[in-house]
Structures are given as structure tokens and as C-alpha cells.
Coordinates of C-alpha atoms and ligand atoms in Angstrom, one line a residue:
Chain C
M1 CA 124.6 132.2 40.5
Q2 CA 126.5 128.9 40.0
G3 CA 124.4 127.4 42.5
I4 CA 121.1 128.1 41.1
S5 CA 122.0 127.2 37.6
A6 CA 123.4 124.2 39.0
V7 CA 119.9 123.2 40.4
Y8 CA 118.3 124.1 37.8
R9 CA 120.1 122.0 35.2
K10 CA 119.5 118.8 37.9
E11 CA 116.1 119.8 38.2
M12 CA 115.2 120.1 34.6
A13 CA 116.9 116.8 33.9
D14 CA 114.6 115.3 37.0
H15 CA 111.4 116.4 35.4
F16 CA 111.8 115.4 31.8
S17 CA 112.9 112.0 32.9
S18 CA 110.3 111.8 35.3
F19 CA 106.9 109.2 35.0
R20 CA 105.2 112.2 36.4
F21 CA 106.1 114.5 34.2
V22 CA 105.2 112.0 31.1
I23 CA 101.8 111.1 32.9
L24 CA 100.8 115.1 33.3
F25 CA 101.6 116.0 30.3
A26 CA 100.2 113.1 28.2
L27 CA 97.0 113.9 30.3
I28 CA 97.1 117.6 29.0
A29 CA 97.8 116.9 25.7
M30 CA 94.8 114.7 25.6
V31 CA 92.6 117.0 26.6
S32 CA 93.5 119.7 24.8
V33 CA 93.1 117.9 21.8
I34 CA 89.9 116.6 22.3
T35 CA 88.0 120.3 23.5
S36 CA 89.8 122.0 20.8
Y37 CA 88.3 119.5 18.3
M38 CA 85.3 119.8 20.0
A39 CA 85.2 123.6 20.1
G40 CA 86.3 123.6 16.2
I41 CA 83.4 121.0 15.4
T42 CA 81.2 123.6 17.3
L43 CA 82.8 126.9 15.5
K44 CA 82.8 124.9 12.2
E45 CA 78.7 123.9 12.3
S46 CA 78.1 127.5 13.6
L47 CA 80.1 129.2 11.0
E48 CA 78.6 127.5 8.0
G49 CA 77.6 129.9 5.4
V50 CA 78.3 132.9 7.3
A51 CA 81.3 135.2 6.6
K52 CA 84.4 134.8 8.7
P53 CA 84.2 136.6 11.8
Q54 CA 87.3 138.6 12.8
F55 CA 89.5 137.1 15.9
V56 CA 87.5 133.4 14.9
F57 CA 91.1 131.7 15.8
L58 CA 90.6 132.9 19.6
M59 CA 87.3 131.3 19.6
L60 CA 89.0 128.2 19.8
F61 CA 90.7 128.6 22.7
N62 CA 86.9 129.6 24.6
T63 CA 84.5 128.1 22.8
T64 CA 83.0 125.3 25.4
G65 CA 82.6 122.4 23.0
A66 CA 80.7 119.2 24.8
M67 CA 82.6 119.7 28.3
F68 CA 84.7 123.0 28.7
S69 CA 86.9 125.5 26.7
M70 CA 90.7 125.5 26.8
V71 CA 91.0 128.5 29.0
Q72 CA 88.3 126.7 31.5
F73 CA 90.8 123.7 31.6
V74 CA 93.6 125.7 32.4
A75 CA 91.7 127.3 35.1
F76 CA 90.7 124.5 36.5
F77 CA 93.5 122.3 36.3
G78 CA 96.5 124.5 36.0
P79 CA 96.7 124.4 40.1
L80 CA 97.2 120.8 39.7
I81 CA 100.4 121.0 37.5
G82 CA 101.8 123.6 39.8
I83 CA 101.2 121.5 42.7
V84 CA 102.2 118.1 41.1
L85 CA 105.6 120.0 40.2
G86 CA 106.3 121.0 43.5
F87 CA 104.6 119.2 46.2
D88 CA 108.0 117.4 47.5
T89 CA 110.3 119.6 46.0
I90 CA 112.3 119.8 49.4
N91 CA 111.1 117.5 51.8
R92 CA 111.6 114.8 49.5
E93 CA 115.6 115.8 49.3
R94 CA 114.9 116.2 53.4
A95 CA 113.8 112.3 53.4
E96 CA 116.5 111.1 51.5
G97 CA 119.2 113.2 53.0
T98 CA 120.5 114.8 50.2
L99 CA 119.2 118.3 51.3
I100 CA 122.2 118.5 53.6
K101 CA 124.7 117.2 51.3
I102 CA 123.6 119.8 48.7
L103 CA 123.6 122.8 51.3
T104 CA 126.9 122.1 52.6
Q105 CA 128.3 122.7 49.4
P106 CA 129.3 126.6 48.5
I107 CA 126.3 127.7 47.4
F108 CA 123.7 130.2 49.0
R109 CA 120.7 128.4 50.6
D110 CA 118.0 130.1 48.5
A111 CA 119.9 128.7 45.3
V112 CA 118.1 125.7 46.2
I113 CA 114.6 127.3 45.9
N114 CA 115.4 129.5 43.4
G115 CA 116.7 127.3 40.9
K116 CA 114.0 124.2 42.0
F117 CA 111.1 127.2 40.9
L118 CA 112.5 128.5 38.0
A119 CA 112.9 124.9 36.7
G120 CA 109.3 124.1 37.6
V121 CA 108.4 127.8 35.9
T122 CA 110.1 126.6 32.4
T123 CA 108.5 123.3 32.4
I124 CA 105.1 125.3 33.1
T125 CA 105.9 127.4 30.1
I126 CA 107.1 124.6 28.0
M127 CA 103.7 122.6 28.8
L128 CA 101.6 125.7 28.1
V129 CA 103.6 126.8 24.9
S130 CA 102.6 123.1 23.8
I131 CA 99.1 123.1 23.9
V132 CA 98.4 126.0 22.5
L133 CA 100.8 125.1 19.6
I134 CA 98.4 121.9 19.2
I135 CA 95.3 123.3 19.5
S136 CA 96.6 126.0 17.0
G137 CA 97.6 123.0 14.8
L138 CA 94.0 121.2 15.2
G139 CA 92.9 124.8 14.6
L140 CA 94.3 125.4 11.3
I141 CA 93.6 122.0 10.4
L142 CA 89.7 122.1 11.0
L143 CA 89.1 125.8 10.3
G144 CA 91.6 126.8 8.0
V145 CA 92.1 129.9 9.5
V146 CA 95.4 131.5 9.9
P147 CA 95.9 133.7 13.2
G148 CA 96.4 137.5 12.8
A149 CA 99.6 139.2 14.4
E150 CA 97.0 140.8 16.9
E151 CA 95.7 137.0 17.8
I152 CA 99.2 135.8 18.1
W153 CA 100.3 138.7 20.6
R154 CA 96.2 137.8 22.6
L155 CA 97.7 134.1 22.8
L156 CA 101.0 135.3 23.9
L157 CA 99.5 137.3 26.4
Y158 CA 97.3 134.6 27.9
I159 CA 100.2 132.2 27.8
V160 CA 102.1 134.7 30.1
I161 CA 98.9 134.9 32.4
S162 CA 98.6 131.5 32.5
V163 CA 102.4 130.6 33.6
F164 CA 101.8 133.0 36.6
Y165 CA 98.8 131.1 37.6
I166 CA 100.3 127.6 37.7
S167 CA 103.3 129.4 39.2
F168 CA 101.3 130.8 42.0
W169 CA 100.6 127.2 42.7
L170 CA 104.0 125.6 42.3
G171 CA 105.4 128.3 44.2
L172 CA 102.6 127.7 47.2
S173 CA 103.2 123.5 46.9
I174 CA 107.3 124.3 47.4
L175 CA 106.6 126.3 50.4
F176 CA 104.7 123.4 52.1
S177 CA 107.2 120.9 51.0
I178 CA 109.4 123.8 53.2
F179 CA 107.3 123.7 56.0
F180 CA 106.4 120.0 56.3
R181 CA 108.4 117.4 56.5
S182 CA 106.3 114.4 55.4
I183 CA 105.2 114.4 51.7
A184 CA 101.7 113.0 52.0
T185 CA 101.0 116.0 54.4
S186 CA 102.5 119.0 51.9
A187 CA 100.6 117.1 49.1
L188 CA 97.2 116.9 51.3
A189 CA 97.8 120.7 52.1
S190 CA 98.3 121.9 48.6
V191 CA 95.4 120.0 47.6
A192 CA 93.0 121.3 50.4
L193 CA 94.1 124.9 49.8
W194 CA 93.5 124.6 46.0
I195 CA 89.8 123.4 46.5
F196 CA 89.1 125.8 49.4
L197 CA 90.6 128.6 47.1
S198 CA 89.2 127.7 43.9
F199 CA 85.9 127.1 44.7
F200 CA 84.7 127.3 48.3
V201 CA 86.0 130.9 48.2
S202 CA 83.6 131.8 45.5
L203 CA 80.4 130.0 47.2
G204 CA 81.6 131.3 50.3
A205 CA 81.7 135.2 48.5
S206 CA 78.2 134.8 48.0
V207 CA 77.1 133.7 51.2
L208 CA 79.1 136.3 52.7
A209 CA 77.9 139.1 50.9
D210 CA 74.4 138.5 51.5
M211 CA 74.9 138.7 55.0
V212 CA 77.1 142.1 54.9
A213 CA 75.1 143.9 52.2
P214 CA 71.7 141.5 51.8
A215 CA 70.5 142.4 48.5
N216 CA 66.9 142.6 49.1
A217 CA 67.0 144.6 52.5
P218 CA 63.7 146.0 53.3
G219 CA 63.8 149.9 53.9
V220 CA 67.1 150.2 51.2
D221 CA 66.7 151.9 47.8
S222 CA 67.0 148.1 46.0
T223 CA 69.4 148.8 43.0
E224 CA 71.9 150.7 45.2
A225 CA 71.7 147.5 47.5
I226 CA 71.8 144.8 44.4
V227 CA 75.3 147.2 43.5
K228 CA 76.8 147.0 46.8
N229 CA 75.9 143.1 47.0
I230 CA 77.5 142.3 43.7
R231 CA 80.8 144.7 45.0
V232 CA 81.4 142.5 48.2
K233 CA 80.9 139.3 46.4
E234 CA 83.4 140.5 44.1
G235 CA 86.2 142.1 46.8
I236 CA 85.9 138.5 48.1
S237 CA 85.8 136.3 44.8
L238 CA 89.6 138.5 44.4
S239 CA 91.0 136.6 47.1
S240 CA 90.9 133.4 44.7
P241 CA 93.5 133.0 41.9
M242 CA 91.0 131.0 40.1
S243 CA 88.7 134.2 39.3
L244 CA 91.3 136.4 39.0
Y245 CA 92.7 134.1 36.4
T246 CA 89.5 133.2 35.1
K247 CA 88.7 137.0 34.5
A248 CA 91.9 137.5 33.4
S249 CA 92.5 135.3 30.6
A250 CA 88.9 135.5 29.6
T251 CA 89.6 139.1 28.3
V252 CA 92.5 138.6 26.7
I253 CA 91.2 135.9 24.7
D254 CA 88.3 137.7 23.8
P255 CA 88.4 140.9 22.1
M256 CA 84.9 141.5 22.4
R257 CA 85.2 141.4 26.1
K258 CA 84.8 145.3 27.6
T259 CA 84.9 144.4 31.1
T260 CA 85.4 141.3 33.2
E261 CA 82.4 140.7 34.0
A262 CA 80.7 138.7 31.7
L263 CA 77.1 139.9 32.4
V264 CA 75.6 137.5 29.8
L265 CA 76.8 134.3 28.2
M266 CA 76.9 134.2 24.8
G267 CA 77.2 131.3 22.2
P268 CA 79.8 131.5 19.3
M269 CA 76.9 133.0 16.9
E270 CA 75.9 135.8 19.2
K271 CA 79.3 136.9 19.7
I272 CA 79.5 136.9 16.4
S273 CA 76.3 138.7 15.7
A274 CA 77.1 141.4 18.7
G275 CA 80.5 141.6 17.0
R276 CA 78.9 143.1 13.8
F277 CA 77.5 146.2 16.3
Q278 CA 80.7 146.7 17.9
N279 CA 84.3 147.1 17.6
P280 CA 86.4 144.9 19.6
L281 CA 88.8 146.1 22.2
P282 CA 92.1 147.0 20.9
I283 CA 94.8 144.6 22.3
G284 CA 96.4 147.7 24.6
Q285 CA 92.9 148.3 26.2
S286 CA 92.2 144.7 27.2
V287 CA 95.7 145.0 29.1
L288 CA 94.6 147.7 30.5
V289 CA 91.5 146.2 31.9
V290 CA 93.1 143.0 33.0
Y291 CA 96.7 144.0 34.6
P292 CA 95.3 145.0 37.7
Y293 CA 94.4 141.1 37.7
I294 CA 97.9 140.3 36.7
I295 CA 99.4 142.0 39.5
V296 CA 97.4 140.7 42.3
L297 CA 98.2 137.4 40.4
I298 CA 102.2 137.9 40.5
A299 CA 102.0 139.9 44.0
L300 CA 100.5 136.4 45.5
T301 CA 103.2 134.5 44.2
L302 CA 105.9 136.8 45.0
V303 CA 104.4 136.3 48.2
C304 CA 104.5 132.7 48.6
F305 CA 107.9 133.3 47.8
A306 CA 108.9 135.4 50.2
I307 CA 107.6 133.4 52.9
S308 CA 109.0 130.0 51.5
Y309 CA 112.2 132.0 51.6
L310 CA 112.3 132.9 55.0
V311 CA 111.0 129.9 56.5
F312 CA 114.1 127.6 54.5
M313 CA 116.8 130.4 55.5
L314 CA 115.5 130.1 59.2
Q315 CA 115.0 126.4 59.7
E316 CA 118.0 124.5 61.0
I317 CA 119.3 121.3 58.6
R318 CA 120.0 118.3 59.8
T319 CA 119.2 116.1 57.0
Chain O
M1 CA 144.6 130.0 62.0
E2 CA 147.9 131.7 63.2
N3 CA 147.7 129.4 66.1
G4 CA 147.8 126.1 63.7
N5 CA 144.4 125.2 64.7
V6 CA 142.1 124.3 62.2
I7 CA 139.0 124.4 64.2
E8 CA 138.4 126.4 67.8
T9 CA 135.4 126.4 69.3
F10 CA 134.7 128.9 72.2
D11 CA 132.1 127.8 75.0
L12 CA 129.9 126.5 71.6
T13 CA 126.2 126.0 73.0
K14 CA 123.2 124.4 71.4
R15 CA 120.0 124.4 73.4
Y16 CA 116.8 122.7 72.3
P17 CA 113.3 123.8 73.5
R18 CA 114.0 120.5 75.9
Q19 CA 117.2 119.7 76.3
T20 CA 121.1 121.4 75.8
A21 CA 122.7 119.0 72.8
V22 CA 125.4 120.9 73.1
N23 CA 127.0 122.6 76.5
G24 CA 129.7 125.2 76.6
L25 CA 132.2 123.3 74.0
S26 CA 135.4 124.3 74.0
F27 CA 138.1 122.5 71.9
S28 CA 140.4 122.5 69.0
V29 CA 141.8 120.3 66.2
K30 CA 145.3 121.4 64.9
E31 CA 146.2 121.4 61.4
G32 CA 147.0 118.0 60.0
E33 CA 145.3 116.2 62.8
I34 CA 143.3 113.4 62.8
F35 CA 141.3 113.9 65.6
G36 CA 138.9 111.3 67.1
F37 CA 135.8 112.6 68.1
L38 CA 133.7 110.1 70.6
G39 CA 131.0 109.8 72.5
P40 CA 127.7 108.0 72.9
N41 CA 124.7 108.3 70.9
G42 CA 123.0 111.8 71.5
A43 CA 125.7 113.2 73.0
G44 CA 125.9 116.3 70.9
K45 CA 128.7 115.3 67.9
S46 CA 126.7 115.8 65.2
T47 CA 124.8 118.7 66.4
T48 CA 128.3 120.3 67.3
L49 CA 129.6 119.6 63.4
L50 CA 126.7 121.3 62.4
M51 CA 127.4 124.2 64.3
L52 CA 130.7 124.1 62.6
L53 CA 129.3 124.0 59.4
G54 CA 126.7 126.8 59.6
L55 CA 123.8 124.6 59.1
S56 CA 122.4 125.1 62.6
E57 CA 123.0 128.2 64.6
P58 CA 124.6 128.5 68.2
S59 CA 122.6 129.5 71.1
G60 CA 125.8 130.8 72.5
G61 CA 129.6 130.8 72.3
S62 CA 131.5 130.8 68.8
A63 CA 133.5 128.8 66.7
L64 CA 136.0 129.0 64.3
V65 CA 137.0 126.9 61.2
C66 CA 140.4 127.9 59.5
G67 CA 140.1 131.2 61.0
L68 CA 136.6 131.6 59.6
D69 CA 133.4 132.5 61.5
P70 CA 131.0 129.8 59.9
I71 CA 127.7 131.7 60.4
R72 CA 128.8 134.7 58.7
Q73 CA 131.5 133.4 56.2
A74 CA 129.1 130.3 55.4
R75 CA 130.1 129.8 51.6
E76 CA 134.0 130.1 52.1
V77 CA 134.0 127.5 55.5
K78 CA 132.0 125.5 52.7
K79 CA 134.4 125.6 50.3
I80 CA 137.5 124.3 52.1
V81 CA 135.3 122.0 54.4
G82 CA 134.7 118.5 53.2
Y83 CA 131.4 117.2 55.3
L84 CA 130.1 113.6 55.3
P85 CA 127.3 113.6 56.7
E86 CA 125.5 110.7 59.2
N87 CA 123.4 108.7 57.0
V88 CA 124.3 110.5 53.6
G89 CA 121.7 110.5 51.1
F90 CA 122.1 109.7 47.4
Y91 CA 120.0 110.4 44.1
G92 CA 119.0 106.8 43.6
D93 CA 118.5 107.2 39.8
L94 CA 121.7 109.3 39.1
D95 CA 125.1 106.5 38.6
A96 CA 128.1 107.5 40.5
V97 CA 129.2 110.0 37.8
E98 CA 126.2 111.9 37.6
S99 CA 126.4 112.3 41.2
L100 CA 130.0 113.4 41.2
R101 CA 129.3 115.8 38.5
Y102 CA 126.3 117.1 40.4
I103 CA 128.4 118.1 43.6
A104 CA 131.3 119.6 40.9
D105 CA 128.3 122.0 39.2
L106 CA 127.2 123.1 42.8
N107 CA 131.2 123.9 43.8
G108 CA 131.6 125.7 40.2
M109 CA 134.3 123.5 39.0
D110 CA 135.4 124.1 35.8
R111 CA 133.6 121.7 33.2
D112 CA 136.3 120.2 31.5
A113 CA 138.4 119.7 34.2
T114 CA 136.0 117.8 36.5
S115 CA 135.7 114.5 34.3
E116 CA 139.3 113.7 35.5
K117 CA 138.9 114.9 38.8
I118 CA 136.0 112.4 39.1
S119 CA 137.9 109.7 38.0
E120 CA 140.3 110.5 39.7
A121 CA 138.1 110.8 43.3
L122 CA 136.7 107.5 42.3
E123 CA 140.0 105.4 42.0
T124 CA 140.7 106.5 45.0
V125 CA 137.8 105.0 46.8
G126 CA 137.8 102.1 44.7
L127 CA 134.6 102.3 43.0
T128 CA 136.5 102.4 39.3
N129 CA 134.6 99.2 38.2
E130 CA 130.9 100.2 39.5
K131 CA 131.1 103.8 38.3
R132 CA 128.4 103.6 35.9
K133 CA 126.0 101.8 38.2
K134 CA 122.5 103.6 39.4
V135 CA 123.5 104.8 43.3
G136 CA 120.4 103.1 44.5
A137 CA 121.5 99.5 44.0
Y138 CA 125.2 100.3 45.9
S139 CA 125.7 98.8 49.0
R140 CA 126.2 100.7 52.6
G141 CA 130.0 100.3 52.2
M142 CA 129.4 101.4 48.0
K143 CA 127.5 104.4 49.3
Q144 CA 129.8 105.5 52.3
R145 CA 133.0 105.5 49.8
L146 CA 130.9 107.6 46.9
G147 CA 130.3 109.7 50.1
M148 CA 133.7 109.9 50.5
A149 CA 134.5 110.3 46.6
E150 CA 132.1 113.6 47.1
V151 CA 134.2 115.2 49.5
L152 CA 137.5 114.3 47.9
L153 CA 136.3 116.4 44.9
K154 CA 136.3 119.6 45.8
D155 CA 139.6 119.1 47.4
P156 CA 139.4 119.8 51.2
K157 CA 141.4 121.4 53.4
V158 CA 139.2 119.9 56.0
M159 CA 137.0 116.5 56.2
F160 CA 134.0 115.9 58.6
L161 CA 132.8 112.8 58.7
D162 CA 130.2 111.7 61.0
E163 CA 130.0 108.0 61.8
P164 CA 131.5 107.3 58.5
T165 CA 132.0 104.0 59.7
L166 CA 128.7 102.8 60.8
G167 CA 126.9 100.0 59.5
L168 CA 130.1 98.7 57.7
D169 CA 131.4 95.2 58.0
P170 CA 134.7 95.2 59.8
D171 CA 136.5 94.8 56.6
G172 CA 134.9 97.6 54.9
A173 CA 135.2 99.8 58.1
A174 CA 139.2 99.1 58.4
R175 CA 139.5 99.8 54.7
L176 CA 137.7 103.1 55.1
I177 CA 139.8 103.9 57.9
D178 CA 142.8 103.1 56.1
L179 CA 141.7 105.5 53.3
I180 CA 141.5 108.3 56.0
K181 CA 144.8 107.8 57.5
T182 CA 146.4 108.0 53.4
L183 CA 144.5 111.0 52.8
N184 CA 145.6 112.4 55.8
R185 CA 149.1 111.4 55.2
E186 CA 149.6 112.1 51.9
R187 CA 147.3 115.1 51.0
N188 CA 147.7 116.8 54.4
I189 CA 144.1 116.9 54.9
T190 CA 142.9 117.4 58.6
V191 CA 140.2 115.2 59.6
L192 CA 137.6 115.6 62.4
L193 CA 136.3 112.0 62.9
S194 CA 133.5 110.9 64.8
S195 CA 132.9 106.8 65.1
H196 CA 132.0 104.1 67.5
H197 CA 134.6 101.7 65.8
L198 CA 136.9 102.4 68.6
T199 CA 139.7 99.9 67.7
Q200 CA 139.9 101.3 64.1
V201 CA 139.8 105.4 65.6
Q202 CA 142.8 104.1 68.1
K203 CA 144.7 103.5 65.1
I204 CA 144.6 106.3 63.7
S205 CA 143.9 109.1 66.1
H206 CA 146.5 111.8 66.7
R207 CA 144.3 113.1 69.4
V208 CA 140.8 111.9 71.0
G209 CA 137.8 114.0 72.4
I210 CA 135.1 112.5 74.7
M211 CA 131.7 114.4 74.6
I212 CA 129.0 112.9 77.0
K213 CA 126.2 114.9 77.3
G214 CA 127.0 118.0 75.5
E215 CA 130.3 118.5 77.5
M216 CA 133.6 117.4 76.3
V217 CA 134.7 115.4 79.2
A218 CA 138.5 114.7 78.2
E219 CA 140.6 115.8 74.6
G220 CA 143.8 114.6 74.3
S221 CA 146.6 112.0 73.2
I222 CA 145.3 108.4 73.6
D223 CA 148.3 108.3 75.9
A224 CA 147.6 111.2 77.9
L225 CA 144.1 110.2 78.6
A226 CA 145.2 106.8 79.6
Q227 CA 147.7 108.3 82.1
E228 CA 145.1 110.8 83.7
K229 CA 142.7 107.9 84.4
F230 CA 144.8 105.1 85.2
G231 CA 148.1 106.8 86.2
V232 CA 151.6 105.6 84.9
D233 CA 151.3 101.8 85.7
G234 CA 153.3 100.5 82.5
K235 CA 150.7 99.3 81.1
E236 CA 149.6 99.8 77.5
Y237 CA 145.8 100.7 77.8
S238 CA 143.2 100.3 75.0
L239 CA 140.6 103.4 73.9
E240 CA 138.1 101.2 74.4
E241 CA 138.9 100.6 78.0
I242 CA 139.5 104.7 78.4
Y243 CA 136.2 105.5 76.9
M244 CA 134.4 103.0 79.1
K245 CA 136.0 104.7 82.2
Y246 CA 135.1 108.2 81.2
F247 CA 131.6 107.0 80.3
Q248 CA 131.0 105.2 83.4
E249 CA 132.4 108.4 85.5
G250 CA 130.9 110.6 83.4
Ligands
ADP401 N1 115.9 119.2 66.1 C1 116.0 118.9 67.9 N2 115.1 119.2 68.4 C2 115.4 118.6 69.6 N3 116.4 117.8 70.5 C3 117.1 117.6 69.3 C4 117.1 117.9 67.4 N4 118.1 117.8 67.1 C5 118.7 116.7 68.2 N5 118.3 116.9 69.4 C6 119.1 116.3 70.5 O1 120.4 117.0 70.6 C7 121.3 115.4 71.2 C8 122.0 115.5 70.7 O2 122.1 114.8 69.6 P1 123.4 114.8 68.3 O3 124.0 115.9 68.1 O4 122.7 113.6 67.2 O5 124.3 113.4 69.0 P2 125.4 112.4 68.5 O6 125.4 112.7 66.6 O7 126.4 112.5 69.7 O8 125.1 110.9 68.7 C9 120.0 114.6 71.3 O9 119.9 114.3 72.6 C10 119.0 114.9 71.0 O10 117.8 114.3 70.9
MG402 MG1 125.4 111.6 65.4

């Protein structure tokens, strides 16, 4: 423990005094203010003269204003936060000759990666909580609604899922920083994998699904074929952390959503009118719907971490 | 440890895919001794030190540091060994006190007692006046002395100093050597010192070992080695002459 807490404290101090953190934070804060303002304006206009529906507060997070919703922004940009915080964790210390010095102090070798990973996770949590607070504050001002207890729980759950999602990318970039001696290589590898998993997997999923289970193959019952095609596509895209996260967070933020699949895209007005005819899902049920996705996200993070651990423990440290 | 050997190696070997860096090395360093660990670049000195610290796993043979196994008892070994790596690195944005505080934290030292220990270590290496300067702005000599302060902070029983005089001016090297001698005498710290400043090494070493191509070709006091190579002819030989003789033959 002594090693972990020393490394953790050092790493936290480094994060909070670095330009990297300041720039990242400024960027995120700016985007959250703008998106939630847009969302707030959109909501306000469409709610004009209508009785305030339930869960309007949560809509601040998933209403697409001019560009994208907050949930979409984190899904897209979150990995970059993890990567920026982690891509040079170990190889920078190696390059500067400080790694060997730390590892010849009486600590366990894994204390170094554990302490650094935990510091990264803390930093991510602080960032996300601040974003949610900024948006909530704006929401209060713009819409004049106070979040209910359930909405607060849902937001907390959303933060937890997002922390896991970004931590996966942190773990992955730390793995690359152990694996590659060059800082530029580890940065590039992390970004390449991010682009691949986030964009090409979903594109590739439909291509592959069409190959494996074509939807309009001759001589097959077409309904069955379409269902099979969709299943395959689903299965493949589950290997993308981004689609795992998008599904989980969208369900948590939107109580009206009863599956992880959004079959129809709805604007706020449609959502509200749909809501008049159906009851929202209780939070416990929402959690039941998304927990497999959360488990997979956590498992992915743990796998990353386990590999980092193995590689680091077996490596010869010369600098 | 019963036999008074702080360091002992038995047929210690390190093979890399393309070459053998350390080949069947057996030597010992006694308690309270300054052992000059000599040899040309690439002889395998640093690799030996890494194996003694458990940072590199031997391909064969074994080693004991104060009776402890560096692989299985790595943490115990690291508690008593102060290691100054070749080209020691620092966090450039910390000052000397902050750097030392981090080392103290990693050693689990009591937070209240550390401030005093830090000032004392800085005083010993002569950095008190520069202690609030960022290490990034330190000269090579100052960095080397800060490295010594980090080593001293944990009250080591043994010091492994890997080419501490490398890149220092003659005066800086001499002062560092004097410091090592003082520490050895006053605190009874055993020292394993690798260096190419042979005149300096000769001044303070009780015994030396000469390593060439992964093997220890000579081990003993400077007088004994002189006698072995040049016979008894009443002449005083310098370590430099002895080293060159072994080097040409090895
Ligand atoms: N990671 C490595 N892989 C292969 N060979 C290595 C590695 N590290 C060091 N060596 C080789 O081992 C030999 C011993 O190196 P080293 O112990 O650093 O020598 P010294 O410290 O005596 O100058 C050198 O020939 C070096 O090239
Ligand atoms: Mg060396």
C-alpha cells in the first residue's frame, strides 16, 4: 500500500499541475457548456406551453442540440481523455531514467501501475462530475427544473458507466506505454485502436453480417433472415467499447427506453407524447437492461489491466 | 552474511539472445569494504548490478545480498541497498526537496521525520543552497550529488554506484570520491563502485575486480594484483597500469 499511495499522490499532483490537464479540462468544459446550452434552448422551445413532463432534466443530457448531445460527446470524445492521460505513463519514466530509480525503492513493482491507474481514474471522475455539475447548473437556470431523486440516481449511474468506459481507454493506453518504448508509438497505437474500435467495427459489423447472414438471401424466410442479420451485426458491434457504452448510457439516461436498441429516432416532442401512453422504466429495471453491457465494459478494462500487469512484471528494467 | 560477505555471487550468468552479458561470475564483497568494479564499456557491470537488485533475472547461477535472494526477497534487498543508476534520471519539474520527499514516501518513511532527514542528506552532499531549484536546471555534477542524497536518504547498508563519476569534471569527480570515502568510513556503508576514473578508484578502494567480456579476470587488493601481473620488483604500480595489462591480455 505504501508504494501505491506514494505513486498515487505524485501522479495526482502531476495531473493537476500539467498543461495537458488544463487544456483537456478547458475543452471539455467549453463543449459541455455549449451542448447543454443548445439542448436547453431546444428543450425550452419545444416545451413551450406544454405541461412539464417527467424526467425533463435528464433530457438535457441526451437532447441533440445543434450538434450532438452530451451523451454522444462523451461516447465519442471520452476515449481521447483516457488516452491523453495514459499514453506516456510508463515509457516517459523509462525515457527519463526515473523508472529504474522508483523500482529500486522497496515497493512492489505493480504498485507503480496501480497507483498511476488509480490517479487516472480519479482524474477522470473529477472531470466527469464537473461536467455533469456544469450542465445541471445550466439546466437549472435555463429550464427552471430541479432534478428529482431518481434523476440524480440515474445521473450517478451514468457517471459510473462513463468512468468505466474512459478507464478502459486509460488502461489500454497504459498497456501501450508499457509495451512500446517510444512515446510517439504508444500514442499512435492508442489512437489507431480507438479509431478502429469506435468507427470501423460498427461499419465492419454490417459488412460482415451481410456476408455471414445475408438479409435477402434467395429461398430463405425473409423475416428470419433479417433477424439473423441484425443479431450478427449486434454481436460483432459488441466488441466495440463505444457501442457498449452508447447502449448502456442511453438506456440509463432515458427512462422511456426499454431495450438498448433505439428502433426509432425520437425528438423531445415525440418522446414526451410517447411518454403519455407508456410508463417510464423504474431505475432498477433500467439497470437490469444494461448490466450485461456494464459487465463487459468492466471485463474489458480488467483484461487490459491484467495484460499490463503481466507484461510489466516480466519486463527487464534497465533504465 | 555469516562469513562477512555483503555481496556474493555464484556462477551468475546473464544471456541475451545474441550475446552473453555476464558469464559465470563469482565474486564477493566484504562488509565495510569499498570494492572497485572495473571493466571496459559493455563488460557486463551494469547487468551484474541489475541482477543483484532483482531487476533482471539471471539466466543461471545465483547471488546473495546481505544473505538475501534478490529475486525472491526483492523488497528486503531494496530496503538496504542504495542504488545510483548509470545516468540517473529526475523529474525535471520538481526541486531537490520534492524529489527527496517522493523517495522518502516510496520508502514509507515517517512524514514528520523526513524533513530533517532530507535537510541532512542535502547538507551531506552539499546541495543545501540549491535545494529549491528545479532539478531540470541542475548541472550534471549537481544531479549526481542529488542522486547520492536520494541513496543516503534510506540509510543504506550497501551502496551500488554505477559510474557515478561519469561526465564529471576532475574536481567534481574527486569531491564525489571523497564523499564516498567519508560515508564508508563514518557510516560503515559497504560500497560497490563502478568507475573509469582509475586514479580516484585507487585512492579509496580496498579491493578491486576487473571484468572483461562478462568474466571477472582479476579480483583482489591492488597490491595483490600488481604482484600477480608484474611480480615483486619493488616498484609501485598504478591501478591504471594494472588494468591496461589485464585488458591487453583479456
Ligand atoms: N537488453 C539487452 N539485450 C541484449 N543485450 C544487451 C541488453 N542490455 C545489455 N546488453 C549487452 O550486455 C552487455 C553488457 O552490458 P552492460 O552490463 O551495460 O555493460 P557495462 O555496464 O559494463 O558497460 C553489453 O555488450 C550490452 O550490449
Ligand atoms: Mg554500465
